């Protein structure tokens, strides 16, 4: 099944080039954030308000540090560091910024968290770092492939569709779900600038 899915993915992968990024060791160490919470895996899905279709998938992994696997994502912040769609430095403030960026007048965000054994979180961390940069429109394929390979997440189907991943994830045991709505404009230019100003102000206090 994995072989067939990979073959299907090839034409779509060729349609849009990935954009590799590689932050320096110093930047990654500077941004690193260790959460006091137990190890967990959290799926984030942007859902279109008008029809319930999924627009984006991402995974927050809390292991030795907390990082976001944001395949082909467009959110960024100078306080974080990115290596091929893995964002280091997901502090509570940066996570709030990330969610606020995706929740807007046309989309809401579904957050689904599962606490896992430390070795499962460590495996997820290793897989997202080994995954490489993701081409546009391939977020669901990469998220589902990684989840499907983790112990306890084998029921997640290999699919291109974020909403399908979300619906399968909600059937897993002990899922904690939260939905975030916002009425911000679809144009995130000013939002990113405001997030930059807010972080700068916090750094000087």
mmCIF file of C-alpha atoms in Angstrom:
data_model
loop_
_atom_site.group_PDB
_atom_site.id
_atom_site.type_symbol
_atom_site.label_atom_id
_atom_site.label_comp_id
_atom_site.label_asym_id
_atom_site.label_seq_id
_atom_site.Cartn_x
_atom_site.Cartn_y
_atom_site.Cartn_z
ATOM 1 C CA UNK A 1 0.000 0.000 0.000
ATOM 2 C CA UNK A 2 2.831 2.397 0.895
ATOM 3 C CA UNK A 3 4.487 1.693 -2.486
ATOM 4 C CA UNK A 4 1.274 2.465 -4.363
ATOM 5 C CA UNK A 5 0.742 5.647 -2.399
ATOM 6 C CA UNK A 6 4.313 6.777 -3.079
ATOM 7 C CA UNK A 7 3.881 6.162 -6.801
ATOM 8 C CA UNK A 8 0.713 8.235 -6.801
ATOM 9 C CA UNK A 9 2.532 11.049 -5.033
ATOM 10 C CA UNK A 10 5.300 11.378 -7.638
ATOM 11 C CA UNK A 11 3.339 13.415 -10.240
ATOM 12 C CA UNK A 12 2.083 15.816 -7.610
ATOM 13 C CA UNK A 13 5.537 16.201 -6.099
ATOM 14 C CA UNK A 14 6.907 17.165 -9.484
ATOM 15 C CA UNK A 15 4.218 19.814 -9.893
ATOM 16 C CA UNK A 16 5.673 22.114 -7.250
ATOM 17 C CA UNK A 17 9.264 22.316 -6.028
ATOM 18 C CA UNK A 18 10.063 22.130 -2.348
ATOM 19 C CA UNK A 19 11.866 25.075 -0.750
ATOM 20 C CA UNK A 20 14.710 23.746 1.423
ATOM 21 C CA UNK A 21 15.715 25.807 4.460
ATOM 22 C CA UNK A 22 18.519 25.022 6.899
ATOM 23 C CA UNK A 23 18.994 27.183 9.959
ATOM 24 C CA UNK A 24 22.446 27.167 11.515
ATOM 25 C CA UNK A 25 23.236 25.099 14.610
ATOM 26 C CA UNK A 26 23.548 28.331 16.565
ATOM 27 C CA UNK A 27 20.088 29.518 15.503
ATOM 28 C CA UNK A 28 18.512 26.149 16.321
ATOM 29 C CA UNK A 29 20.141 26.110 19.760
ATOM 30 C CA UNK A 30 19.076 29.709 20.386
ATOM 31 C CA UNK A 31 15.446 28.966 19.472
ATOM 32 C CA UNK A 32 15.140 25.586 21.245
ATOM 33 C CA UNK A 33 12.219 25.343 23.669
ATOM 34 C CA UNK A 34 11.701 22.524 26.184
ATOM 35 C CA UNK A 35 8.100 22.221 27.326
ATOM 36 C CA UNK A 36 7.251 21.174 30.893
ATOM 37 C CA UNK A 37 4.340 19.096 29.562
ATOM 38 C CA UNK A 38 4.553 15.311 29.054
ATOM 39 C CA UNK A 39 5.515 13.996 25.586
ATOM 40 C CA UNK A 40 2.740 14.446 23.043
ATOM 41 C CA UNK A 41 1.798 14.606 19.397
ATOM 42 C CA UNK A 42 -0.694 17.252 18.312
ATOM 43 C CA UNK A 43 -2.311 17.441 14.902
ATOM 44 C CA UNK A 44 -3.298 20.880 13.620
ATOM 45 C CA UNK A 45 -5.779 21.130 10.759
ATOM 46 C CA UNK A 46 -7.020 24.271 9.029
ATOM 47 C CA UNK A 47 -10.659 23.724 8.039
ATOM 48 C CA UNK A 48 -12.513 25.948 5.582
ATOM 49 C CA UNK A 49 -15.588 27.405 7.293
ATOM 50 C CA UNK A 50 -17.738 27.399 4.160
ATOM 51 C CA UNK A 51 -17.579 23.694 3.348
ATOM 52 C CA UNK A 52 -15.550 21.825 5.985
ATOM 53 C CA UNK A 53 -12.708 20.976 3.624
ATOM 54 C CA UNK A 54 -9.182 20.777 4.983
ATOM 55 C CA UNK A 55 -6.674 23.362 3.857
ATOM 56 C CA UNK A 56 -3.527 22.441 5.778
ATOM 57 C CA UNK A 57 -2.043 19.821 8.129
ATOM 58 C CA UNK A 58 0.806 20.162 10.608
ATOM 59 C CA UNK A 59 2.155 18.212 13.600
ATOM 60 C CA UNK A 60 3.437 19.617 16.885
ATOM 61 C CA UNK A 61 5.836 17.154 18.528
ATOM 62 C CA UNK A 62 6.733 17.542 22.184
ATOM 63 C CA UNK A 63 9.783 15.403 22.877
ATOM 64 C CA UNK A 64 13.254 16.480 24.033
ATOM 65 C CA UNK A 65 12.090 19.872 22.783
ATOM 66 C CA UNK A 66 8.863 21.125 21.207
ATOM 67 C CA UNK A 67 8.881 21.604 17.445
ATOM 68 C CA UNK A 68 6.335 22.045 14.669
ATOM 69 C CA UNK A 69 6.402 20.018 11.465
ATOM 70 C CA UNK A 70 4.703 22.505 9.124
ATOM 71 C CA UNK A 71 5.032 20.949 5.649
ATOM 72 C CA UNK A 72 4.968 23.567 2.892
ATOM 73 C CA UNK A 73 3.745 26.053 5.499
ATOM 74 C CA UNK A 74 3.956 29.825 5.166
ATOM 75 C CA UNK A 75 4.066 30.993 8.806
ATOM 76 C CA UNK A 76 7.399 32.296 10.068
ATOM 77 C CA UNK A 77 8.852 34.273 12.937
ATOM 78 C CA UNK A 78 12.345 35.564 13.623
ATOM 79 C CA UNK A 79 12.307 34.019 17.115
ATOM 80 C CA UNK A 80 12.102 30.527 15.621
ATOM 81 C CA UNK A 81 14.501 28.553 13.442
ATOM 82 C CA UNK A 82 13.509 26.334 10.519
ATOM 83 C CA UNK A 83 15.106 23.300 8.959
ATOM 84 C CA UNK A 84 13.139 21.882 6.024
ATOM 85 C CA UNK A 85 9.641 22.532 7.420
ATOM 86 C CA UNK A 86 10.609 21.689 11.011
ATOM 87 C CA UNK A 87 10.218 24.821 13.137
ATOM 88 C CA UNK A 88 12.264 24.972 16.345
ATOM 89 C CA UNK A 89 11.314 27.292 19.194
ATOM 90 C CA UNK A 90 7.590 26.594 19.575
ATOM 91 C CA UNK A 91 7.164 28.394 22.880
ATOM 92 C CA UNK A 92 3.619 29.035 24.126
ATOM 93 C CA UNK A 93 3.761 32.485 22.504
ATOM 94 C CA UNK A 94 5.015 31.149 19.171
ATOM 95 C CA UNK A 95 2.352 28.437 19.203
ATOM 96 C CA UNK A 96 -0.328 31.048 19.825
ATOM 97 C CA UNK A 97 1.096 33.075 16.930
ATOM 98 C CA UNK A 98 1.030 30.001 14.683
ATOM 99 C CA UNK A 99 -2.596 29.233 15.503
ATOM 100 C CA UNK A 100 -3.641 32.881 15.122
ATOM 101 C CA UNK A 101 -2.013 32.965 11.683
ATOM 102 C CA UNK A 102 -4.151 30.050 10.465
ATOM 103 C CA UNK A 103 -7.452 30.851 12.195
ATOM 104 C CA UNK A 104 -9.133 33.628 10.214
ATOM 105 C CA UNK A 105 -12.394 34.649 8.591
ATOM 106 C CA UNK A 106 -12.362 31.746 6.119
ATOM 107 C CA UNK A 107 -10.714 28.992 8.218
ATOM 108 C CA UNK A 108 -10.823 27.670 11.752
ATOM 109 C CA UNK A 109 -8.150 25.491 13.356
ATOM 110 C CA UNK A 110 -8.721 22.076 14.922
ATOM 111 C CA UNK A 111 -6.158 21.078 17.550
ATOM 112 C CA UNK A 112 -6.018 17.369 18.486
ATOM 113 C CA UNK A 113 -3.508 16.337 21.164
ATOM 114 C CA UNK A 114 -2.515 12.873 22.338
ATOM 115 C CA UNK A 115 -0.030 12.229 25.135
ATOM 116 C CA UNK A 116 2.377 9.476 24.116
ATOM 117 C CA UNK A 117 5.289 7.458 25.485
ATOM 118 C CA UNK A 118 8.642 9.250 25.322
ATOM 119 C CA UNK A 119 9.962 6.788 22.737
ATOM 120 C CA UNK A 120 7.006 7.486 20.421
ATOM 121 C CA UNK A 121 7.572 11.237 20.652
ATOM 122 C CA UNK A 122 11.301 10.717 20.027
ATOM 123 C CA UNK A 123 10.523 8.594 16.959
ATOM 124 C CA UNK A 124 8.177 11.277 15.641
ATOM 125 C CA UNK A 125 10.885 13.886 16.174
ATOM 126 C CA UNK A 126 13.385 11.782 14.222
ATOM 127 C CA UNK A 127 10.939 11.176 11.363
ATOM 128 C CA UNK A 128 9.991 14.811 10.832
ATOM 129 C CA UNK A 129 13.628 15.869 10.847
ATOM 130 C CA UNK A 130 14.527 13.184 8.306
ATOM 131 C CA UNK A 131 11.548 13.964 6.069
ATOM 132 C CA UNK A 132 13.062 16.846 4.103
ATOM 133 C CA UNK A 133 11.415 19.905 2.574
ATOM 134 C CA UNK A 134 7.858 19.353 1.337
ATOM 135 C CA UNK A 135 6.459 20.623 -2.009
ATOM 136 C CA UNK A 136 3.321 22.748 -1.961
ATOM 137 C CA UNK A 137 0.001 20.861 -1.812
ATOM 138 C CA UNK A 138 1.741 17.869 -0.210
ATOM 139 C CA UNK A 139 1.224 18.657 3.483
ATOM 140 C CA UNK A 140 -1.425 15.979 4.005
ATOM 141 C CA UNK A 141 0.585 13.293 2.240
ATOM 142 C CA UNK A 142 3.655 13.921 4.392
ATOM 143 C CA UNK A 143 1.764 14.292 7.677
ATOM 144 C CA UNK A 144 -0.226 11.105 7.112
ATOM 145 C CA UNK A 145 2.868 9.126 6.082
ATOM 146 C CA UNK A 146 4.686 10.102 9.277
ATOM 147 C CA UNK A 147 1.723 9.440 11.563
ATOM 148 C CA UNK A 148 0.944 6.087 9.946
ATOM 149 C CA UNK A 149 4.490 4.911 10.760
ATOM 150 C CA UNK A 150 4.207 5.659 14.500
ATOM 151 C CA UNK A 151 3.162 3.051 17.094
ATOM 152 C CA UNK A 152 -0.464 3.648 18.018
ATOM 153 C CA UNK A 153 -1.178 5.737 14.915
ATOM 154 C CA UNK A 154 -1.265 2.979 12.301
ATOM 155 C CA UNK A 155 -4.986 3.592 11.667
ATOM 156 C CA UNK A 156 -4.256 7.011 10.154
ATOM 157 C CA UNK A 157 -4.740 6.571 6.382
ATOM 158 C CA UNK A 158 -2.134 7.615 3.871
ATOM 159 C CA UNK A 159 -3.915 10.457 2.096
ATOM 160 C CA UNK A 160 -3.514 13.890 0.562
ATOM 161 C CA UNK A 161 -6.546 15.277 2.406
ATOM 162 C CA UNK A 162 -6.083 17.059 5.770
ATOM 163 C CA UNK A 163 -9.723 16.643 6.809
ATOM 164 C CA UNK A 164 -9.513 12.879 6.291
ATOM 165 C CA UNK A 165 -6.459 12.739 8.552
ATOM 166 C CA UNK A 166 -8.300 14.824 11.160
ATOM 167 C CA UNK A 167 -11.343 12.520 11.137
ATOM 168 C CA UNK A 168 -9.155 9.434 11.584
ATOM 169 C CA UNK A 169 -7.143 11.123 14.343
ATOM 170 C CA UNK A 170 -10.280 11.919 16.337
ATOM 171 C CA UNK A 171 -11.018 8.179 16.598
ATOM 172 C CA UNK A 172 -7.758 7.482 18.441
ATOM 173 C CA UNK A 173 -7.960 6.916 22.215
ATOM 174 C CA UNK A 174 -7.672 9.840 24.636
ATOM 175 C CA UNK A 175 -7.650 12.641 22.079
ATOM 176 C CA UNK A 176 -8.009 16.150 23.496
ATOM 177 C CA UNK A 177 -9.693 18.384 20.903
ATOM 178 C CA UNK A 178 -9.953 22.147 20.691
ATOM 179 C CA UNK A 179 -11.368 24.336 17.891
ATOM 180 C CA UNK A 180 -10.146 27.891 17.390
ATOM 181 C CA UNK A 181 -12.118 30.503 15.446
ATOM 182 C CA UNK A 182 -11.119 34.043 14.528
ATOM 183 C CA UNK A 183 -12.417 36.801 12.282
ATOM 184 C CA UNK A 184 -9.036 38.115 11.099
ATOM 185 C CA UNK A 185 -8.633 38.975 7.430
ATOM 186 C CA UNK A 186 -7.223 36.421 5.003
ATOM 187 C CA UNK A 187 -4.381 38.852 4.346
ATOM 188 C CA UNK A 188 -1.836 37.925 7.016
ATOM 189 C CA UNK A 189 0.723 40.607 6.164
ATOM 190 C CA UNK A 190 -0.202 42.913 9.028
ATOM 191 C CA UNK A 191 -0.667 39.978 11.404
ATOM 192 C CA UNK A 192 2.912 38.810 10.849
ATOM 193 C CA UNK A 193 4.163 42.357 11.407
ATOM 194 C CA UNK A 194 2.133 42.631 14.624
ATOM 195 C CA UNK A 195 3.507 39.295 15.861
ATOM 196 C CA UNK A 196 7.052 40.530 15.197
ATOM 197 C CA UNK A 197 6.383 43.726 17.159
ATOM 198 C CA UNK A 198 4.834 41.825 20.050
ATOM 199 C CA UNK A 199 7.793 39.466 20.342
ATOM 200 C CA UNK A 200 10.249 42.369 20.184
ATOM 201 C CA UNK A 201 8.375 44.185 22.964
ATOM 202 C CA UNK A 202 8.418 41.064 25.155
ATOM 203 C CA UNK A 203 12.168 40.688 24.629
ATOM 204 C CA UNK A 204 12.843 44.211 25.891
ATOM 205 C CA UNK A 205 10.715 43.883 29.036
#
